Coordinates of C-alpha atoms in Angstrom, one line a residue:
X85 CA 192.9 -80.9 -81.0
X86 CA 195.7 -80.2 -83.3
X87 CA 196.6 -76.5 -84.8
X88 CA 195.9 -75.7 -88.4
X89 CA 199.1 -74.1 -90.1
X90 CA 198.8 -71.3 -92.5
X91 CA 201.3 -69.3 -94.9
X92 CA 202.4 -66.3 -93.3
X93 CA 201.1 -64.1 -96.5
X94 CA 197.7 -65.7 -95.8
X95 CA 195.1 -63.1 -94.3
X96 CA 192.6 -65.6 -92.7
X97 CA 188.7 -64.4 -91.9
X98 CA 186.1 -66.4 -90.0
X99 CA 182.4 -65.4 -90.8
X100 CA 179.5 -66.6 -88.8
X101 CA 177.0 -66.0 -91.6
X102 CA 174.8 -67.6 -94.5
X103 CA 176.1 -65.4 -97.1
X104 CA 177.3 -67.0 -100.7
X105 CA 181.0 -66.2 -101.5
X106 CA 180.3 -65.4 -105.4
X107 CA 181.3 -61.6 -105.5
X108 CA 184.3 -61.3 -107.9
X109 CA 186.1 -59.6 -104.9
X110 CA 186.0 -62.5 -102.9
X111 CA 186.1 -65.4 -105.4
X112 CA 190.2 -65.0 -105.6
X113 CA 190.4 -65.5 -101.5
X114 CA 187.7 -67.9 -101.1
X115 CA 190.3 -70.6 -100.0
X116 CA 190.8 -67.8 -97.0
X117 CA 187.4 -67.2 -95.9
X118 CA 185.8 -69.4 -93.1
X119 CA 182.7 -69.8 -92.8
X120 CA 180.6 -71.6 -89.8
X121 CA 177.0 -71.9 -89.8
X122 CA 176.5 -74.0 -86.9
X123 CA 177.9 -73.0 -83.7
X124 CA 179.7 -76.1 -82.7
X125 CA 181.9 -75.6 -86.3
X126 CA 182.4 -71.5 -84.6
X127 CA 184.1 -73.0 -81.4
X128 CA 185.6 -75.7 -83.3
X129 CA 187.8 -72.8 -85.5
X130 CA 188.4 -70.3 -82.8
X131 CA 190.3 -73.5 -81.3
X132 CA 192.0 -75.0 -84.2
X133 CA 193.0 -71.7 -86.6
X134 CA 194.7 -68.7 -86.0
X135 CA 192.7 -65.8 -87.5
X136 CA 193.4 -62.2 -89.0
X137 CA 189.6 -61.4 -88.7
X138 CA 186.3 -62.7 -87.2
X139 CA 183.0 -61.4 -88.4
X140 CA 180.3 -62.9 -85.8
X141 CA 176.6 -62.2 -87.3
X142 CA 174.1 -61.6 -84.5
X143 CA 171.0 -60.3 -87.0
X144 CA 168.0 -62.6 -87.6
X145 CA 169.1 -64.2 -90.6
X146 CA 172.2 -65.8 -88.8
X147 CA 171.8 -69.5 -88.9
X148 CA 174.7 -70.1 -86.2
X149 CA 172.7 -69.4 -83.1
X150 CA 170.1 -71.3 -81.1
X151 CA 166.7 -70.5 -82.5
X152 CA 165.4 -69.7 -79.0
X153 CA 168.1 -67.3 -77.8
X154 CA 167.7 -63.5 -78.4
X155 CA 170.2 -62.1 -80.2
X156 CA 170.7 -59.0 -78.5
X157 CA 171.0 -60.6 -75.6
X158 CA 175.1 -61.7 -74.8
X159 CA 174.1 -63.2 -71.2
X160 CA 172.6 -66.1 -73.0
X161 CA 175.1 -69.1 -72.2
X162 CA 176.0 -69.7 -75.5
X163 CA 177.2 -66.1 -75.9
X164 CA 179.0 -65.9 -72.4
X165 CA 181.1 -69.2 -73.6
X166 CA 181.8 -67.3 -77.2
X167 CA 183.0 -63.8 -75.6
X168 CA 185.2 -65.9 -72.7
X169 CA 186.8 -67.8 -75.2
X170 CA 187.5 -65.1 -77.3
X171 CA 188.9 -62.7 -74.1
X172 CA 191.0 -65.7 -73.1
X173 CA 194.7 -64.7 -73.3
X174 CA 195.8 -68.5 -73.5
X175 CA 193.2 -68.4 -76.6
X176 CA 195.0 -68.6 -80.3
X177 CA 192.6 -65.6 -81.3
X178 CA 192.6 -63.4 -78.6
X179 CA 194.2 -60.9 -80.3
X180 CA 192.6 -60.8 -83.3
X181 CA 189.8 -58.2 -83.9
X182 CA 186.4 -59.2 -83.9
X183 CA 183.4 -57.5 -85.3
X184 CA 179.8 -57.8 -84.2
X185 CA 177.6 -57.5 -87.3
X186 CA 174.1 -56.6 -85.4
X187 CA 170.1 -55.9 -86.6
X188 CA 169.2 -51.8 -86.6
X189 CA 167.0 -52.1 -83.6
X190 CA 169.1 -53.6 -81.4
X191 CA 169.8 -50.9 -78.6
X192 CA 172.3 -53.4 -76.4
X193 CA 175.1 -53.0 -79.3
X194 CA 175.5 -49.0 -79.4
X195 CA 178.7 -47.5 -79.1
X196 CA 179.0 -47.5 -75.5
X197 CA 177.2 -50.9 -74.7
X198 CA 178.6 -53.5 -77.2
X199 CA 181.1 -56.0 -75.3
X200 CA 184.4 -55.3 -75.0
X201 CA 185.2 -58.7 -76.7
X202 CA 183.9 -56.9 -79.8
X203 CA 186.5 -54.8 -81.5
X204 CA 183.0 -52.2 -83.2
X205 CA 179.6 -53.4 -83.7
X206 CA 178.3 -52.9 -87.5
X207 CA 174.7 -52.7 -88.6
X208 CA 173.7 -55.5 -90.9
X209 CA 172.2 -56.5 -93.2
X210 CA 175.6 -58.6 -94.9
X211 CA 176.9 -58.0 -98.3
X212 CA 179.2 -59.4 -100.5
X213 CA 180.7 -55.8 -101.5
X214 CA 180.3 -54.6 -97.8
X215 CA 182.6 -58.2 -96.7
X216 CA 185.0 -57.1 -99.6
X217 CA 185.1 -53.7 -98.5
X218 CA 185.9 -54.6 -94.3
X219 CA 188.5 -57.4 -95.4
X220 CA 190.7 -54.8 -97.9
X221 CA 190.5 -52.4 -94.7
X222 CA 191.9 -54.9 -91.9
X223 CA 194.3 -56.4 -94.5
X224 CA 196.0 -52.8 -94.4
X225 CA 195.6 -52.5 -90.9
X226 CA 196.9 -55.7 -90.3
X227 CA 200.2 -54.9 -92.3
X228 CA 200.1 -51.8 -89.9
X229 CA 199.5 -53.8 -86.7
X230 CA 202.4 -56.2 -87.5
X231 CA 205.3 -53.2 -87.6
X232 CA 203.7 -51.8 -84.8
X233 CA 204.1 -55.6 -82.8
X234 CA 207.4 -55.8 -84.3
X235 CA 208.6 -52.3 -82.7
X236 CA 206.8 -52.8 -79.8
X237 CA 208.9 -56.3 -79.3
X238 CA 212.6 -54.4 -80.2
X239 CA 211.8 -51.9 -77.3
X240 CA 210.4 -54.0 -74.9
X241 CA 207.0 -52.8 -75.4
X242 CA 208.1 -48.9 -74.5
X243 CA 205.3 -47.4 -76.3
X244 CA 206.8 -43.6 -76.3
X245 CA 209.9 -45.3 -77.6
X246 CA 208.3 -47.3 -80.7
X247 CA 206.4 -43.8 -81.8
X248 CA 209.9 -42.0 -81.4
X249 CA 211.5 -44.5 -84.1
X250 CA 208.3 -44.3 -86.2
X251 CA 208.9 -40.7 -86.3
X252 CA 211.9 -40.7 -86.9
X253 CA 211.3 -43.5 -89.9
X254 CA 209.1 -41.8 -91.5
X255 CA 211.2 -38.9 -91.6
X256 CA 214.6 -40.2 -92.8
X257 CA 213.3 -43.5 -95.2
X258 CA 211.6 -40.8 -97.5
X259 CA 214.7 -38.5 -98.1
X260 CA 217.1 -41.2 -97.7
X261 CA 215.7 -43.0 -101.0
X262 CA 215.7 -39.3 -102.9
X263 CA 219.0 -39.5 -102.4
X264 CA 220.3 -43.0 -103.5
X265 CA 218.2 -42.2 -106.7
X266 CA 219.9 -38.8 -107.0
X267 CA 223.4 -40.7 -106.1
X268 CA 222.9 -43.3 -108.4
X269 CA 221.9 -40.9 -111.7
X270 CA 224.9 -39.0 -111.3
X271 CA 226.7 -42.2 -110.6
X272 CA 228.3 -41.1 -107.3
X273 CA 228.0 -45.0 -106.2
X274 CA 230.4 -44.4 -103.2
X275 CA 227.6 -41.9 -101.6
X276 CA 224.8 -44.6 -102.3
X277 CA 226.3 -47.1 -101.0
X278 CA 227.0 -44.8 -97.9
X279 CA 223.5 -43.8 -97.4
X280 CA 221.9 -47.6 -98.8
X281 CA 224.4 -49.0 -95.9
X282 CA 222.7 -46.2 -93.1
X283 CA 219.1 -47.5 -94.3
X284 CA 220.0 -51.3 -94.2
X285 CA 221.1 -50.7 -90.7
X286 CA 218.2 -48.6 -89.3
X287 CA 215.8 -51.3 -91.5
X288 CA 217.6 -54.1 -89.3
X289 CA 217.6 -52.8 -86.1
X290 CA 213.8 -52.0 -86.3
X291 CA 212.7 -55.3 -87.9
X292 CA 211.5 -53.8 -90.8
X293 CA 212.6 -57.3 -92.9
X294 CA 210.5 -56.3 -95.8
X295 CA 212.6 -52.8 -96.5
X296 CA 216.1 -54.5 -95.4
X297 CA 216.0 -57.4 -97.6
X298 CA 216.0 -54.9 -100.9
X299 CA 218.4 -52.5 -98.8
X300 CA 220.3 -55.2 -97.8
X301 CA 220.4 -57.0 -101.6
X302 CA 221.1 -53.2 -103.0
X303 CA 224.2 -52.7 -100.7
X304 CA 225.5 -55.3 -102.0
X305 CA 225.2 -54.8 -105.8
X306 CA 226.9 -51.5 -105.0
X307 CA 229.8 -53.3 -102.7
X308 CA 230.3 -55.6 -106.2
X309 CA 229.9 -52.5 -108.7
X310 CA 227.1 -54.3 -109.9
X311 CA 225.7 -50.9 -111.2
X312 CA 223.3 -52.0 -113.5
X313 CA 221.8 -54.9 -111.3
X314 CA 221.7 -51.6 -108.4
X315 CA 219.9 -49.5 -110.9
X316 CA 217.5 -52.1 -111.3
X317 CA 217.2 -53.2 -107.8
X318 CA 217.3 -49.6 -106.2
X319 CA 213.1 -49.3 -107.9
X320 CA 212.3 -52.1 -105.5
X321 CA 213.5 -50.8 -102.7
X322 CA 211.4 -47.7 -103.5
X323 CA 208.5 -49.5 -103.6
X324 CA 208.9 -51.2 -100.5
X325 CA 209.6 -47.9 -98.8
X326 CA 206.7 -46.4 -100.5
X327 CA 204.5 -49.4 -99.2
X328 CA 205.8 -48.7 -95.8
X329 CA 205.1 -45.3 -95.4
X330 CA 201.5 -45.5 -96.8
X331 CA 200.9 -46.6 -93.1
X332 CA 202.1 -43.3 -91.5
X333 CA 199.0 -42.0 -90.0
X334 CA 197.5 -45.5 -88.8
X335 CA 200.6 -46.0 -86.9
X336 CA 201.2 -42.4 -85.8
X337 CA 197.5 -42.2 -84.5
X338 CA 197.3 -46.2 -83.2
X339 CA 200.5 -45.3 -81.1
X340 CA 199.1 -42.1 -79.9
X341 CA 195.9 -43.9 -78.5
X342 CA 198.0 -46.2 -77.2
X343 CA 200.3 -44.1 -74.9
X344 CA 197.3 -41.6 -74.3
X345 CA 194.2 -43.9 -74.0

């Protein structure tokens, strides 16, 4: 069964629920949001598609289950075959988070008892705001999840490592851009290009393509004495930064867990 391709930008959900998309939050992505009512179409897209997110729906409303199984119940077959292929590392999604949207009454999904193929167990009932809501959240995380992974890859997956050079990130990449913007209003170019040139290089070697593409593209304004172009140029780079750091405490705190479970 061949592979469905997606644009990296993309952040793809699956749903396993009978919910409308007509919320104004959610008309804009509709073209990203999956959603199987019948089981056979679930497997079917755990298989074929490569997912950010996967909202399973195990209230009484759900539609994708067998009418005669309980719900709360995962040693039915047709759950044991959903939580193996999602725990299977071969398995296109078996990294990707999955949630558990469950009734009130169901005691088998508390904190300490839901599957461990289930990322958190939420109670249901489904909305259209709530779906809005959980997608913005693990859209940020997601952006936060993919430095981490990208770290994690340049260190060989040294966890104590990867926080060190967050650290240390989040440190420098703050007072580094006060002073290319201080550099550049008192037109000392030779100093912003010194400290643009330090950032492009730490950008680089940490894989952080979305700050050293504007680092990289204002190093070399500055190299041409472009100065108006850098003037212009250096406010994206800010941004960028900006964007980054907004992510300090997720990654702090998800590395922390990780070295310290």
């Amino acid at each position: 069964m061949p592979l469905k391709t997606r644009p990296h930008e993309q952040f793809m959900v699956l749903m396993t629920s009978d919910i409308n998309i007509k919320h104004v939050s959610l008309k804009h992505r509709r073209q990203n949001i999956t959603v199987a009512t019948q089981y056979d179409d679930m497997l079917m897209n755990l298989e074929t598609t490569q997912f950010d997110l996967i909202l399973i729906d195990f209230t009484e409303n759900c539609s994708v289950t067998p009418a005669s199984d309980r719900l709360s119940d995962y040693r039915h077959p047709w759950q044991s075959e959903l939580i193996a292929l999602l725990k299977d590392p071969a398995g296109i999604n078996s990294k990707t988070p999955v949630i558990a949207i469950v009734n009130p009454a169901d005691e088998f999904y508390s904190d300490q008892q839901h599957p461990v193929a289930f990322y958190d167990c939420l109670i249901g009932p489904i909305t259209e705001q709530w779906v809005s809501e959980l997608i913005d959240l693990w859209q940020t995380k997601a952006l936060a999840l993919n430095y981490i992974q990208t770290m994690l890859s340049k260190t060989k997956n040294n966890q104590r490592l990867t926080l060190t050079l967050f650290e240390k990130l989040f440190e420098e990449l703050p007072s580094q851009v006060i002073n290319i913007k201080d550099a550049l209003e008192t037109e000392q170019y030779d100093l912003a290009k010194e400290i643009t040139h330090k950032l492009n290089g730490s950008a680089s070697f940490c894989g952080l393509t979305d700050i050293q593409q504007p680092a990289n593209a204002l190093e070399n304004f500055l190299l041409n004495n472009d100065f108006a172009s850098a003037h212009q140029h250096f406010l994206t780079l800010q941004q960028c930064i900006l964007s980054f750091t907004r992510h300090q405490n997720f990654i702090v705190t998800t590395l922390e867990q990780m070295i310290t479970p």
